[in-house]
Structures are given as C-alpha cells and as structure tokens.
XYZ file of C-alpha atoms in Angstrom:
386
model
C -71.857 -234.033 26.934
C -72.122 -235.148 30.618
C -69.229 -235.980 32.236
C -69.278 -238.522 34.124
C -67.789 -237.357 37.549
C -66.536 -240.553 40.706
C -68.336 -239.946 44.009
C -65.381 -238.511 46.292
C -65.556 -235.355 43.570
C -69.369 -235.273 44.220
C -69.307 -234.429 47.794
C -65.807 -232.572 47.208
C -67.752 -229.635 44.981
C -70.865 -229.880 48.457
C -68.385 -229.274 50.622
C -67.262 -226.616 48.714
C -70.961 -225.345 47.456
C -70.486 -222.776 49.952
C -67.720 -221.052 48.707
C -68.508 -221.654 44.712
C -72.337 -219.957 45.775
C -70.366 -216.425 47.032
C -70.440 -215.678 42.551
C -73.697 -216.856 41.787
C -74.933 -214.447 45.062
C -73.665 -211.627 43.837
C -74.514 -212.034 40.453
C -78.813 -212.455 42.032
C -78.121 -209.628 43.125
C -76.749 -207.406 40.460
C -79.110 -208.714 38.639
C -81.905 -207.277 41.019
C -82.962 -210.445 42.601
C -84.386 -209.902 46.232
C -81.825 -211.697 48.802
C -83.350 -213.534 51.904
C -80.479 -213.925 54.022
C -81.934 -216.014 56.888
C -80.633 -218.027 60.819
C -83.365 -220.652 61.758
C -85.618 -223.573 61.116
C -88.286 -221.488 61.450
C -88.026 -219.465 58.413
C -90.259 -220.500 56.240
C -88.253 -220.263 52.972
C -92.153 -220.577 50.649
C -92.627 -216.931 51.254
C -89.369 -215.496 50.271
C -89.539 -218.388 46.712
C -93.136 -217.440 46.160
C -92.455 -213.978 46.256
C -89.220 -214.292 43.751
C -86.771 -213.724 46.029
C -83.583 -216.179 47.084
C -83.106 -217.492 50.198
C -80.217 -218.443 51.614
C -78.716 -219.211 55.553
C -76.335 -216.948 57.134
C -73.226 -217.557 58.017
C -72.798 -218.673 61.927
C -69.933 -221.240 62.394
C -66.492 -220.136 62.850
C -64.075 -219.834 65.466
C -62.923 -216.957 63.732
C -65.452 -214.579 64.159
C -66.451 -215.813 67.566
C -63.284 -214.174 68.664
C -64.633 -210.854 66.591
C -67.425 -210.649 67.992
C -65.791 -210.265 71.232
C -64.672 -207.170 71.237
C -69.011 -206.674 71.479
C -70.778 -209.758 72.608
C -70.503 -211.745 76.042
C -67.444 -214.563 76.039
C -69.878 -217.038 77.653
C -73.324 -217.104 75.419
C -73.724 -219.905 72.545
C -70.473 -219.341 69.554
C -73.856 -219.564 67.106
C -74.634 -216.590 68.477
C -70.581 -214.897 68.619
C -69.563 -215.866 64.848
C -73.033 -215.344 63.669
C -72.557 -210.952 64.913
C -69.305 -211.871 63.902
C -69.378 -211.927 60.913
C -72.174 -209.762 60.112
C -70.047 -206.385 62.054
C -67.342 -207.108 60.258
C -68.504 -208.030 56.710
C -66.630 -211.077 56.319
C -70.062 -213.185 54.690
C -71.686 -212.827 51.699
C -75.331 -213.515 51.847
C -74.946 -211.108 54.770
C -73.254 -207.901 52.611
C -75.774 -208.875 49.636
C -79.299 -209.524 52.065
C -81.586 -207.167 50.960
C -83.527 -208.219 54.181
C -82.294 -211.311 57.533
C -85.455 -212.402 59.063
C -84.860 -213.799 62.265
C -87.244 -215.313 64.738
C -88.404 -214.969 68.865
C -86.200 -218.589 69.919
C -83.676 -218.097 72.538
C -82.861 -215.435 74.157
C -79.625 -214.819 72.559
C -80.807 -215.066 69.448
C -83.807 -212.587 70.295
C -80.712 -209.885 71.346
C -78.208 -210.502 69.112
C -81.206 -209.379 66.242
C -81.949 -206.554 68.381
C -78.528 -205.103 67.663
C -77.985 -206.514 64.230
C -80.893 -204.422 63.220
C -78.910 -201.326 63.677
C -76.558 -201.812 60.485
C -79.460 -204.670 58.564
C -82.626 -203.866 57.686
C -84.034 -207.698 60.017
C -87.468 -208.985 59.778
C -88.616 -210.483 63.973
C -91.050 -213.330 63.213
C -92.492 -213.848 67.047
C -92.225 -217.653 67.583
C -94.563 -219.144 70.003
C -92.598 -221.268 72.041
C -95.050 -224.086 73.322
C -96.854 -225.654 70.487
C -100.681 -225.358 71.191
C -103.724 -224.641 69.087
C -103.031 -221.016 69.892
C -99.724 -220.725 69.795
C -99.893 -222.446 66.117
C -102.543 -219.461 64.942
C -100.102 -216.767 66.298
C -97.170 -218.482 63.923
C -99.747 -218.616 61.130
C -100.926 -214.983 61.792
C -96.727 -214.118 61.717
C -96.282 -216.194 58.548
C -98.674 -214.241 56.759
C -97.548 -210.751 58.337
C -94.012 -211.806 56.522
C -95.830 -211.823 54.235
C -97.226 -208.753 53.433
C -94.127 -206.515 54.962
C -91.872 -208.609 52.032
C -95.133 -206.859 49.095
C -94.681 -204.004 50.857
C -90.785 -203.527 50.951
C -90.022 -204.970 47.605
C -93.432 -203.601 45.709
C -94.197 -207.625 44.995
C -97.699 -209.256 44.881
C -97.213 -212.714 46.379
C -100.012 -214.572 44.898
C -101.355 -218.152 46.687
C -100.949 -220.245 42.976
C -97.055 -219.024 43.557
C -97.318 -219.864 47.241
C -97.818 -222.997 46.329
C -95.737 -223.313 43.337
C -92.885 -222.747 46.423
C -94.256 -225.039 48.092
C -93.174 -227.461 45.058
C -90.124 -226.808 45.280
C -89.303 -227.004 48.637
C -91.223 -230.387 49.244
C -88.977 -232.145 46.157
C -86.151 -230.825 47.654
C -87.003 -232.047 50.897
C -87.838 -235.599 49.266
C -84.270 -235.501 47.824
C -82.886 -234.757 50.808
C -84.541 -237.507 53.067
C -84.589 -240.395 50.390
C -80.322 -239.210 50.106
C -79.751 -239.534 54.007
C -81.748 -242.617 53.826
C -79.028 -244.410 52.065
C -77.475 -244.743 56.033
C -80.147 -246.676 55.902
C -78.049 -249.725 55.053
C -75.246 -251.841 56.991
C -72.422 -251.196 56.320
C -72.918 -247.887 55.220
C -72.554 -246.807 51.408
C -70.609 -243.563 52.294
C -68.950 -242.377 55.152
C -70.855 -239.620 57.763
C -68.504 -236.853 57.018
C -69.634 -237.111 53.324
C -73.778 -236.826 53.801
C -72.670 -234.440 55.807
C -70.691 -232.080 53.799
C -74.160 -232.696 50.613
C -76.491 -232.664 54.025
C -74.629 -228.376 54.575
C -73.676 -227.085 50.927
C -76.843 -228.515 49.936
C -78.375 -224.990 51.565
C -75.812 -223.362 49.000
C -77.671 -224.628 46.061
C -78.913 -221.381 45.106
C -80.769 -222.540 41.234
C -83.867 -223.790 43.829
C -85.630 -226.455 40.483
C -82.503 -227.647 40.141
C -80.942 -229.105 43.144
C -83.720 -232.032 43.726
C -82.670 -233.103 40.239
C -78.388 -233.173 41.205
C -79.670 -234.960 45.360
C -81.688 -237.784 43.125
C -78.830 -238.099 40.412
C -76.184 -238.924 43.950
C -78.348 -240.587 45.841
C -78.584 -242.997 42.127
C -75.307 -243.359 41.741
C -74.586 -244.135 45.382
C -76.911 -247.046 45.209
C -74.883 -247.735 42.029
C -71.871 -247.860 43.474
C -73.216 -249.986 46.343
C -74.013 -252.652 45.297
C -70.955 -253.091 42.246
C -68.044 -252.223 45.405
C -67.266 -254.993 47.716
C -68.884 -252.745 50.408
C -66.973 -251.261 53.819
C -66.196 -252.898 57.092
C -68.873 -252.268 59.263
C -68.837 -250.023 62.049
C -70.212 -249.349 65.230
C -73.781 -246.869 64.050
C -74.317 -243.589 65.535
C -76.645 -241.251 65.646
C -76.057 -237.556 66.117
C -78.431 -235.347 67.792
C -78.333 -231.199 69.588
C -76.997 -228.199 68.452
C -76.489 -227.865 64.453
C -73.340 -229.533 63.410
C -71.394 -227.527 60.456
C -67.950 -225.653 59.916
C -65.947 -226.006 62.829
C -67.800 -228.497 64.581
C -67.681 -231.280 61.900
C -64.890 -231.900 63.948
C -67.320 -234.109 66.726
C -68.359 -235.975 63.067
C -64.757 -236.493 62.659
C -63.182 -237.350 65.824
C -66.053 -240.104 65.784
C -65.359 -241.288 62.481
C -61.350 -240.671 62.979
C -62.010 -243.878 65.926
C -63.553 -246.584 64.373
C -67.641 -245.061 64.377
C -69.517 -244.214 61.837
C -72.822 -241.603 61.631
C -75.513 -242.539 60.270
C -78.111 -240.596 61.272
C -77.824 -236.428 61.561
C -81.586 -235.018 63.431
C -80.460 -232.071 64.006
C -80.896 -228.892 62.232
C -78.270 -230.036 59.693
C -80.686 -233.826 58.950
C -83.630 -235.375 59.746
C -85.311 -232.432 61.797
C -86.438 -229.941 58.890
C -86.500 -232.426 56.517
C -88.112 -235.378 57.563
C -91.700 -233.506 57.349
C -93.272 -232.273 54.005
C -95.915 -228.901 53.632
C -99.496 -230.477 53.048
C -100.132 -229.427 48.969
C -103.781 -230.914 49.419
C -104.468 -227.736 52.264
C -107.114 -225.301 50.763
C -105.270 -223.311 53.322
C -101.267 -222.958 51.861
C -100.220 -220.873 55.304
C -102.753 -223.250 57.606
C -100.217 -225.619 55.866
C -96.613 -224.207 55.637
C -97.283 -222.675 59.326
C -97.764 -225.885 60.325
C -95.315 -227.757 59.293
C -92.778 -225.504 60.770
C -93.830 -224.420 64.152
C -94.355 -228.265 65.003
C -90.308 -228.809 64.423
C -88.805 -230.480 68.188
C -86.508 -227.832 68.315
C -85.699 -228.012 71.925
C -86.904 -223.533 72.487
C -90.374 -225.974 72.185
C -91.229 -227.185 76.466
C -92.995 -229.612 75.906
C -90.315 -231.349 73.482
C -91.867 -234.740 72.049
C -91.868 -233.736 68.962
C -88.522 -234.385 69.039
C -87.598 -237.776 71.697
C -90.813 -239.114 68.563
C -87.953 -238.337 65.472
C -85.077 -239.135 67.503
C -86.829 -243.555 68.388
C -87.909 -243.293 64.950
C -84.838 -242.700 63.422
C -82.701 -244.507 65.879
C -85.415 -247.630 64.645
C -84.903 -246.971 61.251
C -81.104 -246.794 61.374
C -80.217 -249.117 63.141
C -77.948 -247.497 65.536
C -75.489 -248.342 68.457
C -75.168 -245.529 70.538
C -76.039 -241.310 70.721
C -74.190 -238.399 70.373
C -75.736 -235.189 71.916
C -73.097 -231.568 70.869
C -74.294 -229.156 72.807
C -72.450 -225.819 71.820
C -71.599 -224.241 74.859
C -73.863 -222.203 76.192
C -76.898 -222.784 74.916
C -78.835 -223.355 77.862
C -81.625 -225.394 76.184
C -79.518 -228.267 73.630
C -77.929 -228.834 77.316
C -81.259 -228.822 79.779
C -83.650 -231.548 77.090
C -80.219 -233.078 77.378
C -81.512 -234.757 80.681
C -84.955 -235.881 79.501
C -82.809 -236.938 75.396
C -80.554 -238.770 77.387
C -83.091 -241.196 79.898
C -85.486 -241.605 76.897
C -81.593 -242.972 74.935
C -80.543 -244.949 77.989
C -84.204 -245.739 79.098
C -86.988 -246.633 76.436
C -83.486 -247.457 73.110
C -81.851 -249.817 76.048
C -79.084 -247.415 74.198
C -75.072 -245.869 74.816
C -75.550 -241.801 74.775
C -72.688 -239.356 75.232
C -73.138 -235.685 76.146
C -70.662 -233.721 74.254
C -70.494 -230.127 75.481
C -68.160 -228.112 73.226
C -67.492 -224.577 70.987
C -66.457 -223.803 67.447
C -62.509 -223.496 68.187
C -59.980 -226.337 67.984
C -58.357 -227.071 71.452
C -60.902 -229.998 72.476
C -59.583 -232.426 69.477
C -57.634 -234.554 71.675
C -60.458 -234.524 74.033
C -62.814 -235.135 71.833
C -61.270 -237.950 69.743
C -60.211 -240.146 73.334
C -64.120 -239.405 74.766
C -65.083 -240.868 70.747
C -62.402 -243.285 71.320
C -63.798 -244.977 74.242
C -67.316 -244.677 73.145
C -66.118 -246.678 70.369
C -65.176 -248.896 72.165
C -68.252 -249.987 74.718
C -69.924 -249.910 71.508
C -68.113 -253.145 70.401
C -67.682 -254.818 73.582
C -71.907 -254.776 73.515
C-alpha cells in the first residue's frame, strides 16, 4: 500500500536526503559497487554510470570544516575549497570516505591546487577543462572524456561499451527532464511552493542514489504540487527573485532564508544547484556518444569560461520565463571569477532586462545574517515600490 505524504513531509525528506544516504553509500561499498565522487558540474556522470558506478557529489558547504582546513590552507581563499578540503582531511564526509576515486577538473586555480594536495591521500583523476568554449576546446574536452573512460576501465577492470553509455545518457536525461519540470512550477504566479522548499529538493535529489527511480519520485512530487495548487488557496503574491552566482546549499542557504523571511520568494536558481546543469540534455540522436556528452557539459555557462555568453543567454531566458522582479547574485568571498563576472551580469540585468540587481559577497559563516536581512529587506521593499 502506498502511503500518501503531505508536501511538507516530502520536502523535509529531500532536505535530509544527504544524511539519509550515508548508510546507503556504505551498503553500496560493501556490495563492491564502485563509488566515484566529484565536486563540479562538469563531471560527466554518464561515464561513471555506464561502468556501473554510483556517482555522488562530495561535501563542500560547511563552516565547520572551513575552520579545519584553515589549519593548512590560506584563510583568504574560497570557502567552498576550504570546506571541501576540510571535509577530506577530517574524514567527516561519508561520501568522500567511501569513494574509490575523486574526479576533479581544471576549473579555478584554487581547486586545481586542492586536487594536487588531495591526491596525496586519495585517488584523484583530474580532467583538463579548457576555459574558452571554442571548437578546439570542445575537441580537447571530448578527448578528456574518452581518457576518463579509459582510466575507469583500467582501474576497475571493466569494459564500458557505447551501449552502456547510451543507457546512462537516457537515465541522466530523464533525471534532468524531471528536475526541470519540477523547478518550472515556479513559473506560476503566485508560486505553489517557496524557494527554500524547491532548493531542498534540488539539492537533496543529488543524494537520491537509486538512479533508475529518482525521476519517478520527482515527477510524482511535481504532480502533487500542481494538484494541490489547483485545489488549495493560493499563496500571497511576493516579489519574484532569481538567484545566480556561486553554488548554493548547506550553510549558504542563509541567503534564500533572508530573501523569503523578508517578504520575497526565490522563483529560480540559475546557478549550479539549479538550472545551469539541468537546462540542456545530452543529444540522444548523436551517433558519437563522446561528442554528445562533451557538448552538453562543455557549454555549461560557468564563470570560469571566457567569454561566458551561455550564462547570459540562460539568465535572460529565465528572467523572462519566470517573470523575475529582481536578481540576487551570491558570491562566495575569494571566488574571483564569479566576482569579476558580476560586473557584466549586473550590466545585463540593469541595462537590458531593466530590473534591479543585488550582489551579496558572503561565506559559510552565520556572522552576517543580520546584515543579510537588512539588505534583503531594503531590496525587497524597493521591488514592492516598483
């Protein structure tokens, strides 16, 4: 018998999914299933899935482990790097502990050096990611994906066929379609759920490790949200805000809380936690599976790319589709690429979309919550006045 759950209970389950899957990942390990961990959205999950491994995001967003890392790393680097490394050296992340391999990438300089240090006590495979989205860059990235495939075959003594990869592409595309269908409920006005609830699902879904079933769970949740939206009283209208910038989750959720505690609602997440990595699918009709995967990942609009036209295109589309009243950019202190690019993002939002923009430079500590609330209250009041 299926037990019908209320939406708040489902959102709470997704919010706690990272902790709930600690035991699951241990069970996979005990069964001999390879575990492959990664920190970045450029990690081509399909290659890991094709060999029968479980791909998992590694812990990287806690103030607690930042302090641990600062005993070794410089204090003025990005908190995401410090938190990631702090989890690794303190062995506080079960996903890292049980990972047979960490796949890294040459995105920012800090992460590249972190992978060097991490390789001293963990198997690490670093993919060379070009920072210019050119034809030459795409070809290099395709060869890096093939190199990863070859490495996995040798390390784990398996054969990864193209049919295996095609099946993995289908699994991941179904997951992306389900996630996109979910976050697009926020196009409704007034919204059917709060942005924090949406974020809990987007973030928690990364730790749903039964890959064949996660899309079904997400579709069922979306159906329930839409059904209740029709049947129950609507929420009050609030200023509609899009969040862009650095990956958001863990201790940085304080930004979303500050927005929604002061009268706004986050209707869209453009950053890595949201649309940036879900928006485009892998082309299942491309006969060259490596080319198909390379194109999907290589053209992600990350600030480490120069120029980064794909991010601006996605931002513009989301501002229109979600009827956004204002844009908030969350910048982790020390993230030079995102902070530099915030200049062009601000100009685009203000001058081409003619809506207000606010940048928030923060870290994972809770010491600036009062300031965040003050700034968000003023920003939201300005949106109301408009």
